[in-house]
Coordinates of C-alpha atoms and ligand atoms in Angstrom, one line a residue:
M295 CA -16.0 -13.2 -49.7
Q296 CA -18.5 -11.1 -52.1
I297 CA -18.7 -8.1 -49.6
A298 CA -15.0 -8.4 -50.0
I299 CA -15.0 -7.7 -53.4
Y300 CA -17.7 -5.2 -53.3
T301 CA -15.2 -3.6 -50.5
I302 CA -12.1 -3.6 -52.9
I303 CA -14.0 -2.1 -55.5
I304 CA -15.5 0.6 -53.9
A305 CA -12.4 1.4 -52.5
S306 CA -10.4 1.5 -55.8
L307 CA -13.2 3.5 -57.3
M308 CA -13.1 6.3 -54.6
S309 CA -8.8 5.9 -54.7
V310 CA -9.0 6.8 -58.5
K311 CA -12.0 9.4 -58.6
P312 CA -9.8 12.4 -57.2
I313 CA -6.7 11.5 -60.2
V314 CA -9.9 11.8 -62.4
T315 CA -10.8 15.1 -61.6
E316 CA -7.1 16.3 -61.4
S317 CA -6.6 15.1 -64.2
K318 CA -9.4 16.2 -66.3
N319 CA -8.7 20.1 -65.3
D320 CA -5.0 19.6 -65.8
T321 CA -5.6 19.3 -69.3
T322 CA -7.8 22.3 -70.1
T323 CA -6.6 24.9 -68.0
R324 CA -3.6 25.4 -65.8
P325 CA -3.9 27.8 -63.1
K326 CA -1.3 29.1 -61.0
I327 CA -1.3 27.2 -58.3
D328 CA 0.9 26.5 -55.5
R329 CA 1.8 22.6 -56.2
S330 CA 3.2 22.1 -52.2
Y331 CA -0.4 22.1 -51.1
Y332 CA -2.1 19.6 -53.2
Q333 CA 0.6 17.1 -53.0
M334 CA 0.6 17.5 -49.2
P335 CA -1.5 13.7 -48.3
T336 CA -4.9 15.1 -46.8
F337 CA -4.0 12.8 -44.0
I338 CA -0.8 13.3 -42.0
N339 CA 0.9 11.0 -39.7
V340 CA -0.3 12.8 -36.5
C341 CA 3.3 11.1 -34.7
D342 CA 5.5 11.9 -37.7
I343 CA 4.5 15.4 -38.1
S344 CA 7.7 17.5 -39.5
D345 CA 6.2 20.8 -40.3
R346 CA 7.8 23.1 -38.0
R347 CA 5.0 25.5 -38.0
S348 CA 2.2 23.1 -37.4
K349 CA 0.5 24.3 -33.8
L350 CA 0.4 20.8 -32.6
H351 CA 3.2 18.2 -31.5
C352 CA 2.8 14.7 -31.3
Y353 CA 5.3 12.2 -28.9
C354 CA 4.1 8.5 -29.6
D355 CA 5.0 5.6 -28.3
S356 CA 5.5 4.1 -31.8
N357 CA 6.3 7.0 -35.0
K358 CA 5.1 3.8 -37.5
P359 CA 1.3 4.4 -39.2
K360 CA -0.9 2.7 -37.3
L361 CA 0.9 1.6 -34.7
A362 CA 1.0 4.5 -31.7
T363 CA -1.1 3.2 -28.9
K364 CA -0.4 6.4 -26.4
V365 CA 0.1 9.5 -27.9
D366 CA 0.9 13.1 -25.9
C367 CA 0.8 16.1 -27.9
W368 CA 2.0 19.5 -27.2
I369 CA -0.2 22.4 -28.2
F370 CA 2.5 25.6 -28.0
S371 CA 0.8 28.3 -30.0
S372 CA -2.9 29.4 -30.2
G373 CA -5.0 29.7 -33.0
I374 CA -5.8 26.1 -34.3
T375 CA -9.5 25.9 -35.2
K376 CA -12.0 23.2 -34.9
D377 CA -11.7 22.6 -38.7
D378 CA -7.6 22.2 -38.9
P379 CA -7.0 19.3 -41.2
I380 CA -4.7 18.2 -38.3
W381 CA -7.9 16.9 -36.4
P382 CA -9.0 14.0 -38.8
S383 CA -5.5 13.4 -39.4
F384 CA -6.0 11.3 -35.8
I385 CA -7.2 8.6 -38.6
S386 CA -3.3 7.7 -39.0
Q387 CA -3.3 6.4 -35.7
P388 CA -6.6 3.8 -35.5
E389 CA -4.7 2.0 -32.2
I390 CA -4.2 5.1 -29.7
E391 CA -5.6 4.1 -26.9
R392 CA -4.7 7.4 -24.3
L393 CA -4.2 10.3 -25.6
T394 CA -3.0 13.8 -23.9
F395 CA -2.9 17.0 -24.6
N396 CA -1.1 19.2 -22.7
V397 CA -1.6 22.9 -23.3
R398 CA 1.4 25.8 -22.9
I399 CA 0.0 29.1 -23.6
E400 CA -3.2 30.8 -23.0
D401 CA -6.2 30.2 -25.6
A402 CA -4.3 27.5 -27.2
L403 CA -7.4 24.9 -27.2
T404 CA -10.1 26.1 -26.8
F405 CA -12.9 23.2 -27.7
I406 CA -12.4 19.7 -27.0
P407 CA -11.2 18.3 -30.3
A408 CA -14.4 16.3 -31.5
K409 CA -12.9 15.5 -34.7
A410 CA -10.4 13.7 -33.7
I411 CA -11.9 11.7 -30.4
V412 CA -14.7 10.7 -33.9
R413 CA -12.0 9.0 -35.7
L414 CA -10.3 6.8 -32.8
D415 CA -12.3 3.4 -32.2
K416 CA -9.7 2.6 -29.6
L417 CA -9.3 5.5 -27.8
K418 CA -9.7 4.5 -23.8
Y419 CA -8.3 7.4 -22.2
I420 CA -8.2 11.1 -22.7
S421 CA -6.9 13.8 -20.8
I422 CA -7.0 17.5 -21.5
Q423 CA -4.6 19.9 -19.0
L424 CA -4.4 23.4 -18.9
A425 CA -6.2 24.4 -22.0
T426 CA -8.9 27.0 -21.9
I427 CA -12.7 25.4 -22.6
K428 CA -14.8 27.3 -21.3
R429 CA -17.9 25.0 -22.2
I430 CA -18.8 21.9 -22.9
P431 CA -21.2 21.3 -25.3
P432 CA -23.5 18.2 -25.9
Y433 CA -22.2 15.0 -26.6
A434 CA -18.8 16.7 -26.8
F435 CA -17.4 13.2 -26.3
T436 CA -19.0 11.9 -29.8
N437 CA -20.5 9.5 -27.9
S438 CA -17.3 7.0 -28.0
S439 CA -18.6 3.9 -27.2
T440 CA -14.6 2.8 -25.9
I441 CA -14.0 5.7 -23.5
R442 CA -13.1 5.2 -19.8
Q443 CA -11.9 7.6 -18.7
I444 CA -11.5 11.5 -19.3
I445 CA -9.9 13.9 -17.2
L446 CA -10.5 17.4 -17.7
K447 CA -8.6 18.6 -15.3
S448 CA -7.3 22.4 -14.7
N449 CA -9.0 23.6 -18.4
K450 CA -11.2 26.5 -17.3
I451 CA -14.2 25.4 -17.7
S452 CA -17.3 27.0 -16.3
T453 CA -20.3 25.5 -18.2
L454 CA -21.6 22.0 -18.7
E455 CA -24.5 22.0 -20.7
K456 CA -27.4 19.2 -21.0
H457 CA -25.5 16.0 -22.3
S458 CA -22.2 17.5 -22.3
F459 CA -21.2 14.1 -20.7
S460 CA -23.8 11.6 -22.3
Q461 CA -23.8 8.5 -24.1
L462 CA -20.4 7.0 -23.0
M463 CA -20.9 3.7 -22.4
M464 CA -17.9 2.7 -20.7
L465 CA -17.0 6.0 -19.4
S466 CA -15.4 4.6 -15.3
N467 CA -13.6 7.9 -13.9
L468 CA -14.5 11.2 -15.0
S469 CA -12.5 14.1 -13.3
L470 CA -13.3 18.1 -14.1
D471 CA -11.2 19.0 -11.2
D472 CA -9.6 22.5 -11.2
N473 CA -12.2 24.2 -12.8
H474 CA -14.8 27.2 -13.1
I475 CA -18.2 25.4 -12.9
C476 CA -20.6 28.1 -11.2
E477 CA -23.7 25.2 -11.6
L478 CA -24.8 21.9 -12.2
K479 CA -28.0 21.3 -14.0
R480 CA -29.9 18.4 -14.9
D481 CA -29.3 15.9 -17.9
V482 CA -24.9 17.6 -17.6
F483 CA -24.6 13.9 -17.1
F484 CA -26.6 11.3 -19.1
N485 CA -27.0 7.6 -20.0
L486 CA -23.4 7.0 -18.6
P487 CA -24.1 3.3 -16.9
N488 CA -20.3 2.8 -15.9
L489 CA -19.7 6.1 -14.3
H490 CA -18.0 4.8 -10.9
I491 CA -15.6 7.9 -9.6
L492 CA -16.7 11.6 -10.4
H493 CA -14.1 14.4 -9.6
L494 CA -15.3 17.8 -9.3
S495 CA -13.3 19.2 -6.4
N496 CA -12.0 22.6 -6.7
N497 CA -14.5 24.6 -9.1
N498 CA -16.9 27.3 -8.5
L499 CA -20.1 24.7 -7.6
S500 CA -22.7 26.7 -5.5
L501 CA -25.9 25.6 -7.1
L502 CA -26.5 22.2 -7.7
H503 CA -30.3 21.9 -9.5
E504 CA -32.4 19.3 -8.1
G505 CA -32.1 15.6 -9.8
C506 CA -28.4 17.1 -11.6
F507 CA -27.1 13.0 -10.9
K508 CA -30.3 11.4 -11.4
H509 CA -28.9 9.3 -13.6
L510 CA -25.7 8.0 -11.9
N511 CA -27.1 5.1 -10.5
N512 CA -23.8 3.9 -10.7
L513 CA -21.3 5.9 -9.0
I514 CA -19.4 5.0 -6.5
E515 CA -17.2 8.1 -5.5
L516 CA -18.2 11.7 -5.5
R517 CA -15.9 14.2 -5.2
L518 CA -17.4 18.0 -4.3
D519 CA -14.6 19.4 -2.2
T520 CA -13.3 22.7 -2.6
N521 CA -16.6 25.0 -3.9
Y522 CA -18.8 27.0 -2.7
I523 CA -21.9 24.7 -1.7
S524 CA -24.0 26.2 1.2
V525 CA -27.2 24.1 1.0
I526 CA -27.4 20.5 0.3
T527 CA -30.9 18.1 0.3
K528 CA -32.2 15.2 -0.6
E529 CA -33.3 16.3 -3.5
M530 CA -29.8 16.9 -5.2
L531 CA -28.6 13.8 -4.4
E532 CA -31.9 11.9 -5.8
G533 CA -30.1 8.7 -7.4
L534 CA -26.8 7.9 -5.8
E535 CA -28.2 5.0 -4.9
N536 CA -25.3 2.9 -5.3
L537 CA -22.5 5.8 -3.9
S538 CA -20.1 4.7 -1.2
K539 CA -17.4 8.0 -0.6
L540 CA -18.9 11.7 -0.9
N541 CA -16.5 14.3 -0.2
L542 CA -18.1 17.5 0.8
K543 CA -14.8 19.6 2.7
N544 CA -14.2 23.0 2.3
N545 CA -17.1 24.4 1.1
K546 CA -20.1 26.5 2.8
L547 CA -22.5 24.3 4.6
T548 CA -23.8 26.1 7.5
M549 CA -26.5 23.2 8.6
V550 CA -27.3 19.1 7.9
G551 CA -31.0 19.4 7.5
N552 CA -33.1 15.8 8.0
L553 CA -32.8 13.4 5.6
A554 CA -30.5 15.2 4.2
F555 CA -28.5 12.0 2.3
S556 CA -30.9 9.7 3.0
E557 CA -30.6 8.8 -0.6
L558 CA -27.4 7.5 -0.3
W559 CA -28.6 3.8 1.0
G560 CA -24.9 2.4 0.4
L561 CA -22.9 5.2 1.4
K562 CA -20.1 4.5 4.0
E563 CA -18.0 7.5 3.5
L564 CA -19.1 11.1 4.3
M565 CA -16.6 14.1 4.6
L566 CA -18.1 17.6 5.5
D567 CA -14.8 18.5 7.2
N568 CA -14.0 22.6 6.7
N569 CA -17.7 23.8 6.3
A570 CA -19.0 26.4 9.0
I571 CA -21.7 23.8 9.8
E572 CA -23.2 25.2 13.6
Y573 CA -26.1 22.9 13.0
I574 CA -27.2 19.1 12.4
S575 CA -30.5 18.3 12.8
E576 CA -31.5 15.1 15.3
R577 CA -31.9 13.3 11.9
A578 CA -29.9 14.5 9.6
F579 CA -28.0 11.3 8.6
G580 CA -31.0 9.7 9.1
G581 CA -31.1 6.3 6.3
L582 CA -27.0 5.9 6.3
I583 CA -27.2 2.5 8.1
Q584 CA -23.6 1.5 6.3
L585 CA -21.8 4.7 7.1
R586 CA -18.3 3.9 8.5
K587 CA -16.7 7.2 7.9
L588 CA -18.2 10.5 9.3
T589 CA -15.9 13.4 9.6
L590 CA -17.1 17.1 10.7
S591 CA -14.1 18.5 11.4
G592 CA -13.4 22.0 11.0
N593 CA -17.3 23.4 10.8
K594 CA -18.5 25.7 14.0
L595 CA -20.5 22.7 16.3
T596 CA -21.1 24.2 19.2
S597 CA -23.5 20.7 20.2
F598 CA -24.6 17.6 19.1
Y599 CA -27.6 16.0 19.4
E600 CA -27.2 12.5 21.5
D601 CA -29.7 10.7 19.2
V602 CA -27.6 12.1 15.6
L603 CA -25.6 9.0 15.0
A604 CA -27.8 6.2 17.1
D605 CA -29.3 4.8 13.7
I606 CA -25.7 3.9 11.9
R607 CA -24.4 0.9 13.3
S608 CA -21.8 0.1 10.9
L609 CA -19.9 3.9 12.2
I610 CA -16.1 3.5 13.1
V611 CA -14.4 7.0 12.8
L612 CA -16.0 9.9 13.9
D613 CA -14.0 13.2 13.3
L614 CA -15.3 16.4 15.4
R615 CA -11.5 17.9 16.0
D616 CA -11.8 21.8 15.9
N617 CA -15.0 22.6 16.5
L618 CA -16.6 24.6 19.3
L619 CA -17.9 21.9 21.4
T620 CA -18.0 22.8 25.1
T621 CA -18.8 19.5 26.1
I622 CA -19.1 16.1 24.8
S623 CA -21.2 13.1 26.3
Y624 CA -20.9 9.7 26.3
E625 CA -24.4 8.5 25.0
T626 CA -23.2 10.9 21.8
I627 CA -20.3 8.4 21.0
R628 CA -21.6 5.0 22.0
P629 CA -22.5 3.8 18.5
V630 CA -18.9 4.4 17.4
V631 CA -17.5 3.2 20.3
E632 CA -19.7 0.3 21.3
N633 CA -20.3 -0.8 17.3
D634 CA -19.4 -4.6 18.2
K635 CA -19.0 -5.5 14.4
A636 CA -15.7 -2.9 14.4
L637 CA -12.7 -4.3 15.2
S638 CA -11.4 -0.9 16.1
S639 CA -13.3 2.4 16.1
V640 CA -12.0 5.6 16.6
V641 CA -13.5 9.1 17.9
Y642 CA -11.6 12.2 17.4
L643 CA -12.5 15.1 19.9
D644 CA -9.0 17.3 20.1
G645 CA -9.4 21.0 19.0
N646 CA -12.5 21.7 20.8
P647 CA -12.9 24.3 23.6
L648 CA -14.2 21.5 26.0
S649 CA -15.0 22.4 29.5
C650 CA -12.5 20.6 32.0
D651 CA -15.5 19.2 34.6
C652 CA -17.1 15.8 35.5
R653 CA -18.8 16.0 31.9
L654 CA -15.9 14.2 30.5
A655 CA -15.3 11.6 33.1
W656 CA -16.6 9.3 30.8
I657 CA -12.9 9.7 28.5
Y658 CA -11.1 8.7 31.1
A659 CA -12.7 5.1 31.8
L660 CA -12.7 4.5 27.9
R661 CA -8.9 5.5 27.8
N662 CA -8.8 2.6 30.4
E663 CA -10.9 0.1 28.8
T664 CA -10.1 0.7 25.4
K665 CA -7.5 -2.1 23.9
D666 CA -7.4 0.0 20.7
S667 CA -3.9 1.8 20.5
T668 CA -5.6 4.5 17.9
L669 CA -8.8 5.4 19.9
K670 CA -6.4 5.4 23.2
N671 CA -4.1 8.4 21.5
A672 CA -7.4 10.2 20.1
L673 CA -8.1 10.1 23.6
E674 CA -5.4 11.3 25.2
K675 CA -5.1 13.8 23.1
V676 CA -8.3 16.0 23.9
T677 CA -7.8 19.0 25.6
C678 CA -9.9 20.8 27.8
L679 CA -10.4 24.8 29.0
T680 CA -10.4 25.6 32.6
E681 CA -12.4 28.3 34.5
N682 CA -9.9 29.8 36.7
N683 CA -9.6 27.3 39.6
D684 CA -7.5 24.5 42.0
I685 CA -7.1 22.7 39.7
D686 CA -5.3 25.4 37.0
R687 CA -3.4 26.7 40.3
N688 CA -2.4 23.4 41.1
L689 CA -0.8 22.2 37.8
N690 CA 0.5 25.6 37.8
D691 CA 2.6 24.3 41.0
Q692 CA 3.5 21.2 39.1
I693 CA 4.6 22.8 36.5
G694 CA 6.5 25.3 38.0
E695 CA 8.2 23.0 39.8
Q696 CA 8.9 20.8 36.9
G697 CA 10.8 23.5 35.5
E698 CA 8.1 23.1 32.2
N699 CA 4.9 23.1 31.0
P700 CA 4.0 19.7 29.0
N701 CA 0.4 20.2 29.8
L702 CA 0.2 23.1 28.1
V703 CA -0.8 23.0 24.0
S704 CA 0.4 26.0 21.9
H705 CA -1.3 28.6 20.9
T706 CA -0.6 27.6 17.1
S707 CA -1.8 24.2 17.2
Y708 CA -5.8 25.6 19.1
E709 CA -6.8 28.0 16.4
Y710 CA -9.7 27.1 15.4
Y711 CA -10.3 26.4 12.0
D712 CA -12.6 30.4 11.6
K713 CA -10.1 32.2 12.8
K714 CA -7.4 30.3 10.5
M715 CA -9.8 30.9 7.3
E716 CA -11.7 34.1 7.9
R717 CA -9.4 36.3 10.1
T718 CA -6.9 39.2 8.5
E719 CA -3.5 38.9 10.1
F720 CA -4.4 42.1 12.2
E721 CA -7.3 40.7 13.3
M722 CA -5.8 37.2 14.7
D723 CA -2.6 38.8 16.3
D724 CA -5.9 41.0 17.8
E725 CA -7.2 37.9 18.8
I726 CA -4.1 36.4 20.3
N727 CA -3.3 39.0 22.6
I728 CA -7.4 39.2 23.9
T729 CA -6.7 35.4 23.9
D730 CA -3.7 35.8 26.4
E731 CA -5.3 37.7 28.7
T732 CA -8.6 36.5 29.3
Q733 CA -8.6 32.8 28.2
D734 CA -7.1 29.6 29.7
M735 CA -4.6 27.6 27.5
P736 CA -6.1 24.4 26.4
I737 CA -4.8 21.7 28.9
K738 CA -4.3 17.9 28.7
L739 CA -8.0 16.1 30.3
L740 CA -6.1 13.0 30.4
D741 CA -3.5 15.2 32.9
I742 CA -5.7 16.3 35.2
P743 CA -7.0 13.0 38.0
V744 CA -10.5 12.5 37.6
E745 CA -11.2 13.1 40.8
E746 CA -10.1 16.7 40.4
L747 CA -12.7 17.2 37.8
S748 CA -14.8 20.4 38.9
C749 CA -18.2 19.3 39.1
P750 CA -20.0 23.0 40.2
K751 CA -23.3 22.6 42.1
E752 CA -25.2 24.2 38.9
L753 CA -23.9 21.3 37.2
M754 CA -24.6 18.8 39.7
K755 CA -28.7 20.0 39.6
S756 CA -29.1 19.9 36.1
I757 CA -27.4 16.8 36.3
Q758 CA -30.2 15.7 39.7
D759 CA -32.7 17.5 37.9
S760 CA -33.0 14.7 34.9
Y761 CA -32.4 11.7 37.4
G762 CA -36.3 9.8 36.9
H763 CA -37.4 12.4 34.5
P764 CA -38.6 11.7 30.9
I765 CA -35.6 13.2 29.2
Q766 CA -36.6 15.2 26.8
N767 CA -35.2 15.7 23.7
E768 CA -34.7 20.1 25.1
I769 CA -32.1 18.6 27.9
R770 CA -30.3 16.2 25.9
L771 CA -29.2 18.9 23.5
K772 CA -28.6 21.1 26.1
A773 CA -25.6 18.4 26.3
F774 CA -24.5 17.4 29.7
S775 CA -22.9 14.3 30.5
G776 CA -23.5 11.0 29.4
I777 CA -24.3 10.3 33.1
H778 CA -28.2 11.7 33.6
T779 CA -28.9 9.3 30.3
K780 CA -27.3 6.5 31.5
F781 CA -29.3 6.9 34.2
T782 CA -32.2 6.7 32.2
L783 CA -31.3 4.1 29.8
S784 CA -31.1 1.8 32.9
N785 CA -34.2 3.1 34.2
V786 CA -35.5 2.0 30.4
G787 CA -33.7 -1.3 30.7
T788 CA -30.5 -0.6 28.9
A789 CA -27.4 -1.7 30.5
P790 CA -25.2 1.2 30.8
R791 CA -21.8 -0.6 30.3
F792 CA -19.9 2.6 32.7
N793 CA -21.3 3.1 36.2
P794 CA -20.5 6.3 37.6
S795 CA -20.7 6.8 41.1
L796 CA -20.5 9.8 43.4
E797 CA -19.8 11.2 46.3
H798 CA -19.6 14.4 48.0
S799 CA -15.8 15.6 49.1
K800 CA -16.1 19.1 49.5
P801 CA -18.8 21.9 49.4
G802 CA -19.8 22.5 46.0
Y803 CA -17.6 19.8 44.3
F804 CA -18.6 15.7 43.8
T805 CA -15.7 13.6 42.9
W806 CA -15.9 11.3 40.0
S807 CA -14.8 7.6 40.2
F808 CA -15.6 5.3 37.3
S809 CA -15.4 1.8 37.3
V810 CA -16.4 0.2 34.0
G811 CA -18.3 -2.9 34.2
N812 CA -19.6 -5.3 31.0
D813 CA -22.6 -5.8 29.3
A814 CA -24.6 -6.9 32.3
Ligands
LIG1415 C1 -11.6 20.7 -62.1 O1 -12.9 20.7 -63.3 C2 -14.0 21.2 -62.6 C3 -15.3 21.3 -63.5 O2 -14.3 19.6 -64.7 C4 -14.6 21.8 -62.2 O3 -15.8 21.9 -61.3 C5 -13.3 22.4 -60.5 O4 -13.5 23.4 -60.4 C6 -12.0 22.4 -61.4 N1 -11.3 22.4 -60.4 C7 -10.0 23.4 -60.5 C8 -9.1 23.2 -58.7 O5 -9.8 24.2 -61.2
LIG1416 C1 -24.6 11.3 -30.1 O1 -26.4 10.6 -29.7 C2 -26.9 11.5 -29.5 C3 -28.3 11.4 -29.2 O2 -28.3 10.2 -29.6 C4 -27.1 12.3 -31.2 O3 -27.7 13.1 -31.5 C5 -26.2 12.9 -31.7 O4 -26.2 13.4 -32.8 C6 -24.3 11.6 -31.6 N1 -23.4 12.4 -31.8 C7 -22.7 11.5 -32.2 C8 -21.2 12.2 -32.5 O5 -22.6 10.7 -32.9
LIG1417 C1 -10.5 4.8 -11.9 O1 -10.0 6.1 -11.0 C2 -9.5 5.0 -10.2 C3 -9.2 5.0 -8.5 O2 -8.1 6.5 -8.9 C4 -8.5 3.7 -10.8 O3 -8.4 2.8 -9.9 C5 -9.1 3.0 -11.6 O4 -8.4 2.3 -12.4 C6 -9.8 4.2 -12.9 N1 -9.9 3.5 -14.0 C7 -10.3 3.5 -15.0 C8 -11.0 2.5 -16.3 O5 -9.0 4.6 -15.6
LIG1418 C1 -17.5 32.0 -8.7 O1 -17.9 32.3 -7.1 C2 -18.0 33.8 -6.6 C3 -18.7 33.2 -5.7 O2 -20.6 32.5 -5.8 C4 -17.9 34.7 -7.6 O3 -17.8 35.7 -6.9 C5 -17.1 34.5 -8.5 O4 -17.2 35.6 -9.6 C6 -17.1 33.3 -9.3 N1 -16.0 33.0 -10.4 C7 -15.9 32.5 -11.3 C8 -14.9 32.2 -12.1 O5 -17.3 32.2 -12.2
LIG1419 C1 -25.9 -1.0 -7.8 O1 -27.2 -0.8 -7.0 C2 -27.9 -2.0 -7.6 C3 -28.9 -2.5 -6.3 O2 -29.4 -1.3 -5.9 C4 -26.9 -3.1 -7.7 O3 -27.6 -4.3 -7.6 C5 -25.4 -3.2 -8.6 O4 -25.0 -4.2 -8.5 C6 -24.5 -2.1 -7.9 N1 -23.8 -1.5 -8.8 C7 -22.4 -1.1 -8.3 C8 -21.7 -0.5 -9.4 O5 -21.9 -0.9 -7.1

């Protein structure tokens, strides 16, 4: 009660004071002043700006004082400053929950309007788009304890400073997409205990300092796609222990080193598509025991360690499309398709220059065995390249009879990522001409009868050589067939699910027949 009375007294004193001063001046001297300036109320209602010269106009769900909750402001002319009286005037609408600034001309807004934000105690969502905000200063959002979402898309932001995003207790979503951010220093993101989603897509990021996400222990989704990141290490990802989804598509990664993602204990989805990855270390995905989806399409992988996925027990989607793989063994993808926890799982392999030979015979068996239509469809799309041999001629004969070739996949769908992205049109035309003359067209693997898959002597030799011998990693890397490994696995006591049998049909070739067994 007393407090209320004091408040009233203080308030009345404050409102009386300026009138007293003014009247004092009025009675003494009468300077020639612009009366209209003084009559203008200090705080105008931002939802009801009648001055046509105002640089900012807002559209509100209610124009009445203190009633607007959703406010869209438009800035049409340049020159608005941090000290413009319009910013403190946002106190005229203290109920604002959603605030948007849309900028229509270059350089019209060059800073985060902190003087508006600091007065809005109910603000939950703020969005600023198409402004020219080069840097985000420390505590730019004035330590708001109510803001949940900040969207700063397309604002030409290049520099994030230490504590740019800090002390925002409720902040859950932050989007910095489509800016020019080059590096992420430590402590840019600080004390954001509720940040779950961070988007940094389409920036100019090439340098991620070690520990730059260290304080984001509750982050669930991180998007770093379409940047210039060429290296990713464990130290950069330190602290992201609750991360579930990491998107690194469209970057410049060339390799993935051992344990790069091992800080991310809870990761479920890892997207590495459209990089230039040539090499993946044997333990690159070590520690990712919960990973469900791994996508690596559009890279430059020529081989894949058989053990790379061995630790991952939950993988249900593996995408290896549009790489440079010349073969792939059953052993490599076994953790995916034999994942008993999964109701359905799928492996995508199309768009690789796989060689049409007996090392791919497992694909036939798996296709016949699986009841999962997604996996079946994905396997049916696998194409391979033949060397000029019997199969090719046979197929061509059949095609001649049928009039058109259903087995040939058009060239356009068989361009590799690097060709698409990095070659000029002229070079590409060149490439196609050369390809037409010298290389074979990819054919659908499953259109070749399995018994006609070539199995040249050298290939058989390398497979047979490894029978009975302890398999060295070096040999495994050389790829060949899951078949020899299966043999090895059965030697060491693991029951193979596919039981290949081979017999001589003609000199130099083996005919393969597969019987699919149940787990023994
Ligand atoms: C009003 O009077 C006070 C002193 O009484 C003086 O300091 C102030 O500058 C005056 N203001 C104007 C606008 O003349
Ligand atoms: C925000 O918090 C920091 C650190 O506690 C402090 O230095 C800064 O002045 C605060 N800013 C505002 C606008 O309250
Ligand atoms: C954050 O973003 C997600 C996904 O875009 C959305 O579902 C969620 O409602 C957002 N949360 C807040 C607090 O805005
Ligand atoms: C973006 O990064 C590239 C290479 O890292 C650099 O050449 C370019 O100048 C950068 N652009 C901007 C706007 O910072
Ligand atoms: C983050 O992980 C911790 C355990 O490491 C857990 O207690 C917490 O609930 C998780 N937070 C979220 C948002 O999942």
